[in-house]
PDB file of C-alpha atoms and ligand atoms in Angstrom:
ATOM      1  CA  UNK Z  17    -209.826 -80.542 -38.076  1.00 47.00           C
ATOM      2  CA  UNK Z  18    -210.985 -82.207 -35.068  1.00 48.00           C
ATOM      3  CA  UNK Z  19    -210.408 -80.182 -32.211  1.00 44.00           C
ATOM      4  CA  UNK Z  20    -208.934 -82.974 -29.496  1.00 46.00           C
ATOM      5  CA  UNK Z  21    -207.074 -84.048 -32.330  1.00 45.00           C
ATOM      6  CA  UNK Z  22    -205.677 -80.435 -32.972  1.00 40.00           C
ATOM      7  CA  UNK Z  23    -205.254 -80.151 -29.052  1.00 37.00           C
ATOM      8  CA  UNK Z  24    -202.932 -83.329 -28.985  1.00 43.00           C
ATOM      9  CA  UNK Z  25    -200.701 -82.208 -31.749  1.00 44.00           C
ATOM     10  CA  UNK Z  26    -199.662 -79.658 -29.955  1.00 38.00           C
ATOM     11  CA  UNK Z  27    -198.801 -80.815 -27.000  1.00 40.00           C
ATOM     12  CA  UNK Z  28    -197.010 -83.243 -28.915  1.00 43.00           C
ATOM     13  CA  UNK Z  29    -194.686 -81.037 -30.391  1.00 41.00           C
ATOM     14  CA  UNK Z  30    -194.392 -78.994 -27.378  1.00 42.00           C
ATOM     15  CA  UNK Z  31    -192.926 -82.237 -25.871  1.00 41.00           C
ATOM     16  CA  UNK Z  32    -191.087 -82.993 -29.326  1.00 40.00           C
ATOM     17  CA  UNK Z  33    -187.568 -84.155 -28.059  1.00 43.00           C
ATOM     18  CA  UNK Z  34    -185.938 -81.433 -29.869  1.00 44.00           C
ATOM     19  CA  UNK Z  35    -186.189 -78.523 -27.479  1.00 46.00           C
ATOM     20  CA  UNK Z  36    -187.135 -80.742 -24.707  1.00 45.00           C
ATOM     21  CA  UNK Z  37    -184.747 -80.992 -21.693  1.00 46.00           C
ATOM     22  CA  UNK Z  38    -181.859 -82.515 -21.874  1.00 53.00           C
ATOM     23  CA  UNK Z  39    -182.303 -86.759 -21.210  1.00 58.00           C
ATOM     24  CA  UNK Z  40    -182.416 -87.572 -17.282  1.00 62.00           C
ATOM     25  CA  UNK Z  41    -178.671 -87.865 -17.341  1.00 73.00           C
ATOM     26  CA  UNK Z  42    -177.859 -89.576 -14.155  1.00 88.00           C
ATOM     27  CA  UNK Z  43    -175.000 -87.737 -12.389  1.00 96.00           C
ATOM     28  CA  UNK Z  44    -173.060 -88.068  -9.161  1.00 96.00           C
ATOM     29  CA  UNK Z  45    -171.310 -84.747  -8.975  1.00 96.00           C
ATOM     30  CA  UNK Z  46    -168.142 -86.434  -9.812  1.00 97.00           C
ATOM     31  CA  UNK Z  47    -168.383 -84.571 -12.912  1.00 98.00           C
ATOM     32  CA  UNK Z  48    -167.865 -81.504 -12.121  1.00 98.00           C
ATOM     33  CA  UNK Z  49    -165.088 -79.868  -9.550  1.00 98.00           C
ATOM     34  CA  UNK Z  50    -164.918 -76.763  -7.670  1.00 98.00           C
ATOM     35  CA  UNK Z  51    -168.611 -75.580  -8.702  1.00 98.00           C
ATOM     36  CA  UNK Z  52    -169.643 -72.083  -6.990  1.00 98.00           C
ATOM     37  CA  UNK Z  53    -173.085 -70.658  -7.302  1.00 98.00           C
ATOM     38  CA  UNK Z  54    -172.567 -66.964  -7.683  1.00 98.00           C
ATOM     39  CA  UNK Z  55    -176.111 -66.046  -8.111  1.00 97.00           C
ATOM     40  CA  UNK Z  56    -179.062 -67.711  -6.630  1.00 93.00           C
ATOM     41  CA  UNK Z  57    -181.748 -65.896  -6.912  1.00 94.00           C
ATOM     42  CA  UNK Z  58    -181.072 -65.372 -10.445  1.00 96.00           C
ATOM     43  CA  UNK Z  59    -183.937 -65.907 -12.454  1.00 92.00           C
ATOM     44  CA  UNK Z  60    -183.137 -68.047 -15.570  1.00 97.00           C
ATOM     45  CA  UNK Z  61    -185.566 -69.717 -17.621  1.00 97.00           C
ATOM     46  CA  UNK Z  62    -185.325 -73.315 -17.670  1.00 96.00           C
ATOM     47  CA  UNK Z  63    -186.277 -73.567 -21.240  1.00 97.00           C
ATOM     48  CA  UNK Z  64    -183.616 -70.858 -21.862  1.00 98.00           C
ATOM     49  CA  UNK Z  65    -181.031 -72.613 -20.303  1.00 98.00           C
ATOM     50  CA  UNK Z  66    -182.262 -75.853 -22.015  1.00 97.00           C
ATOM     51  CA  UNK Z  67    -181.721 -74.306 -25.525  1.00 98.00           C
ATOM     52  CA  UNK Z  68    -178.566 -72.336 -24.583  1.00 98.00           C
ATOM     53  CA  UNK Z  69    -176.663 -76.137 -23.805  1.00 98.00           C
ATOM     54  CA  UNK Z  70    -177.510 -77.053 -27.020  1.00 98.00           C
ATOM     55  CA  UNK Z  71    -176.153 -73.739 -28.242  1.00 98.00           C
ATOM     56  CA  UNK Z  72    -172.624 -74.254 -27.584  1.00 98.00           C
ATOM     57  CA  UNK Z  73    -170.086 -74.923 -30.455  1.00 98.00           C
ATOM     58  CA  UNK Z  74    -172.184 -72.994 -32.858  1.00 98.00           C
ATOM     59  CA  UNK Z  75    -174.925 -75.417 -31.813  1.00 98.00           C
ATOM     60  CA  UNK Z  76    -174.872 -79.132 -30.905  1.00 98.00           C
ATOM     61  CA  UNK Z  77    -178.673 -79.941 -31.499  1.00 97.00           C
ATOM     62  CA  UNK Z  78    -180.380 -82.625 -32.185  1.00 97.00           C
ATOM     63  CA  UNK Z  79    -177.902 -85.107 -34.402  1.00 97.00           C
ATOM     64  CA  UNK Z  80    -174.873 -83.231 -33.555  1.00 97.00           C
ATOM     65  CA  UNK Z  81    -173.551 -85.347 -30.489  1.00 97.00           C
ATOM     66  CA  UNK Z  82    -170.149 -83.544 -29.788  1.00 98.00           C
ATOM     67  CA  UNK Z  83    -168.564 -79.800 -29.914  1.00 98.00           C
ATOM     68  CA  UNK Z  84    -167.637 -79.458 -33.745  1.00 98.00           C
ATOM     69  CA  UNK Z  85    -164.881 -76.575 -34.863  1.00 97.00           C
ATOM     70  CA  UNK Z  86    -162.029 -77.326 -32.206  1.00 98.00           C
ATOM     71  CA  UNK Z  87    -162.811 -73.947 -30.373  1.00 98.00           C
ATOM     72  CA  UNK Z  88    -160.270 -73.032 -27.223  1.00 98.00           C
ATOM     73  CA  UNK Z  89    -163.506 -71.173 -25.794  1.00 98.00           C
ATOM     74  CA  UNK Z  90    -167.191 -71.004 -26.655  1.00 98.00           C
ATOM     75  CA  UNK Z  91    -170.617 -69.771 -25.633  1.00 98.00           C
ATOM     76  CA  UNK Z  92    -173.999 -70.953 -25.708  1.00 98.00           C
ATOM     77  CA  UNK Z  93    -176.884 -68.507 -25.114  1.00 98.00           C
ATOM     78  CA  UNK Z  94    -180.767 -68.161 -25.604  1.00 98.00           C
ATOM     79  CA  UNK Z  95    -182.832 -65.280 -23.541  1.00 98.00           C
ATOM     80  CA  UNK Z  96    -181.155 -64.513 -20.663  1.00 97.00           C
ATOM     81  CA  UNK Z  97    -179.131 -67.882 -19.816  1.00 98.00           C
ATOM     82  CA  UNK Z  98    -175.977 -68.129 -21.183  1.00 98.00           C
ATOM     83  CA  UNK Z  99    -172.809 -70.349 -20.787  1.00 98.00           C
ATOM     84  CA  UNK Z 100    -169.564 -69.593 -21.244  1.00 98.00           C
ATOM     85  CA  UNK Z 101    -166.972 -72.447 -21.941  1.00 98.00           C
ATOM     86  CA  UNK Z 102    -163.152 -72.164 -21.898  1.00 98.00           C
ATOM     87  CA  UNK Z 103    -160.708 -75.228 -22.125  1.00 98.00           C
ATOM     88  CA  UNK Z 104    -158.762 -74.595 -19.265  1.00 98.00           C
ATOM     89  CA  UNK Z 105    -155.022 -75.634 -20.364  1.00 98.00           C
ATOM     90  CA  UNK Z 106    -152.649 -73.519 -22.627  1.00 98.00           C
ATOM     91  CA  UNK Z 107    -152.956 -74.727 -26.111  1.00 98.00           C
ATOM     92  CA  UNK Z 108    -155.558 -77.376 -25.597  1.00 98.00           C
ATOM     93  CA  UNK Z 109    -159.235 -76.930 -27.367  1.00 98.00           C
ATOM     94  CA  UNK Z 110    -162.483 -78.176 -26.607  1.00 98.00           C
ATOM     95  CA  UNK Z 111    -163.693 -81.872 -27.361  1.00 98.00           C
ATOM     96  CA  UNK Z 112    -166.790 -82.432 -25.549  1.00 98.00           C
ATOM     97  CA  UNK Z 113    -169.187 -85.263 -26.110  1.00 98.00           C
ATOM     98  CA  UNK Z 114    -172.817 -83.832 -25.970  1.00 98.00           C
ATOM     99  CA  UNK Z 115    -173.612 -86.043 -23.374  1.00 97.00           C
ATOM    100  CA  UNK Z 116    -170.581 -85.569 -21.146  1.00 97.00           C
ATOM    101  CA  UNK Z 117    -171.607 -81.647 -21.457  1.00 98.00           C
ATOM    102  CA  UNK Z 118    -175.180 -82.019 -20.340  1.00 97.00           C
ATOM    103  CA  UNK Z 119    -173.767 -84.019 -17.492  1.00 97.00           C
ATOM    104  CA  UNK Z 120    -171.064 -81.055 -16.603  1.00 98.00           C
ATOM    105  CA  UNK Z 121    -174.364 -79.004 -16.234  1.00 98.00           C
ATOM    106  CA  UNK Z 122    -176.691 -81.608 -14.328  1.00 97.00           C
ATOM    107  CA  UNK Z 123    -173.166 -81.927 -11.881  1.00 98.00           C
ATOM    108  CA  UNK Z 124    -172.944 -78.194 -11.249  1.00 98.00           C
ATOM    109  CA  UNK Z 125    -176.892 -77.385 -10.824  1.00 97.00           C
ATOM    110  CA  UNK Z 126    -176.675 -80.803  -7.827  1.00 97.00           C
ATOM    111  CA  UNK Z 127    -174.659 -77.970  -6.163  1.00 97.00           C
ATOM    112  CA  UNK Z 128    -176.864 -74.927  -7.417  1.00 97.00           C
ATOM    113  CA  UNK Z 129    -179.929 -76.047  -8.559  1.00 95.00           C
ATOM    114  CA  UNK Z 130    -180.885 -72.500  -9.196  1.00 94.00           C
ATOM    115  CA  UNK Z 131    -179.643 -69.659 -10.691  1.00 96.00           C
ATOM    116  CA  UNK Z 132    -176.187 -68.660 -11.718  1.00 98.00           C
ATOM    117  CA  UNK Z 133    -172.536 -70.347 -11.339  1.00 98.00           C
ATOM    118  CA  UNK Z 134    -169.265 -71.257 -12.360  1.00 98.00           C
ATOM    119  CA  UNK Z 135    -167.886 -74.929 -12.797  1.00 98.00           C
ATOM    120  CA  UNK Z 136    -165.159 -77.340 -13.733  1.00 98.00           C
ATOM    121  CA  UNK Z 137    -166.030 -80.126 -16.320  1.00 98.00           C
ATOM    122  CA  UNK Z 138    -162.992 -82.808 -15.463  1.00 98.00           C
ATOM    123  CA  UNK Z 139    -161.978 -83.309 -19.403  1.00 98.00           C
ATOM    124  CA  UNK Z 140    -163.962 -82.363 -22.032  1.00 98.00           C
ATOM    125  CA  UNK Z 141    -161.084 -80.727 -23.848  1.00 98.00           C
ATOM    126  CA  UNK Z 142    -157.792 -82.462 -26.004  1.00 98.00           C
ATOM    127  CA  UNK Z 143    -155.858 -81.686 -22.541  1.00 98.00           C
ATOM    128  CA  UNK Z 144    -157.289 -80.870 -18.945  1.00 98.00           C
ATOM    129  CA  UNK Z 145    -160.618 -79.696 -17.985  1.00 98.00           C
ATOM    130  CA  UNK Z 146    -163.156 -77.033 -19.308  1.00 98.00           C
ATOM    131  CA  UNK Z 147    -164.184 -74.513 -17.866  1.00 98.00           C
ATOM    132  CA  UNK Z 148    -167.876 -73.186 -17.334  1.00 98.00           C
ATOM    133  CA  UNK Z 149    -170.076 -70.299 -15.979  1.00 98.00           C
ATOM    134  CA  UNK Z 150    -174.062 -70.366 -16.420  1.00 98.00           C
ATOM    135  CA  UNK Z 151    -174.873 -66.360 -15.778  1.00 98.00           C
ATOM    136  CA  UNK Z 152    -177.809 -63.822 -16.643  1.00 98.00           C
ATOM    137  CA  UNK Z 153    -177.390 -61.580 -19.469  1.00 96.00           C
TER     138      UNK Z 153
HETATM  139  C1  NAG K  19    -161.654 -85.977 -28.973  1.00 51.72           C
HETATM  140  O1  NAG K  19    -162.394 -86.907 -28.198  1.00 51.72           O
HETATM  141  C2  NAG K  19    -162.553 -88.166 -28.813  1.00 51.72           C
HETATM  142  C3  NAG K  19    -163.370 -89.039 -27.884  1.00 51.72           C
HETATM  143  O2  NAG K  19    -164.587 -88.430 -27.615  1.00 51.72           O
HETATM  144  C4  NAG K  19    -161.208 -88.793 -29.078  1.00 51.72           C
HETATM  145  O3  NAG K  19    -161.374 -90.022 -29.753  1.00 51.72           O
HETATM  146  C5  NAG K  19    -160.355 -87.855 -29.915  1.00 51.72           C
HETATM  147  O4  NAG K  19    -159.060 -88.411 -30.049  1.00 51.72           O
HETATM  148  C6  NAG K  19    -160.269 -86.493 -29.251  1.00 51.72           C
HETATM  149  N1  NAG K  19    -159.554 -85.567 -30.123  1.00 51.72           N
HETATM  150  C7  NAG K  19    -158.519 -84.852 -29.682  1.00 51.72           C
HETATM  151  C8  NAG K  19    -157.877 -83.970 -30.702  1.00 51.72           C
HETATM  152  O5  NAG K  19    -158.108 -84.899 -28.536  1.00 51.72           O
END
């Protein structure tokens, strides 16, 4: 095989959109409430934490755009980075949109763009808000 040609192949699929980050959701912080960055000098991997969204719900990759199963609580981990989910209101279970959940996250990091923290997502469950930490494991 031609070498260049091998060269580009790769990068392509290191770009493939599959593990890439998520989309350059715009936010405005008005996503998210009460976000507190517990630990910032936490080093998380970025590709980690990339994967571990997507890991939620048993995994929403790829085709899957929203949290399938009904869970009241879930988590989403890959290396060190993991999220924790809860649906904040007696009774009520998770229904979050894929893109509504990256956003959550892209909201909290405005706040702390590094390392660890817990959030608010406003909705994102059948009643009230859901709950979120990013910590190290
Ligand atoms: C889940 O959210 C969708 C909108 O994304 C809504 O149409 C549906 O009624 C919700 N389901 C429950 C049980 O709240």
């Amino acid at each position: 095989m031609y070498i260049p040609t091998l060269i580009f192949s790769l990068l392509a699929f290191a770009s493939s959109p599959i593990l890439a980050a998520p989309a350059n959701q715009i936010v405005s912080g008005a996503e998210v409430t009460g976000t507190t960055c517990l630990d910032k000098t936490a080093a998380l991997d970025t590709h980690s934490t990339n994967v571990a969204i997507l890991s939620i719900c048993g995994g929403i990759a790829g085709s899957i755009q929203k949290c399938g199963g009904a869970p009241a609580s879930t988590i989403g981990q890959s290396g060190t980075s993991k999220f924790e989910l809860k649906a904040l209101q007696a009774g009520a279970t998770i229904n979050i949109s894929k893109g509504r959940w990256e956003r959550c996250v892209k909201a909290a990091q405005l706040t702390c763009p590094t390392g660890t923290f817990t959030s608010t997502c406003v909705g994102g469950a059948t009643v009230g808000d859901v709950g979120f930490s990013l910590t190290e494991v």
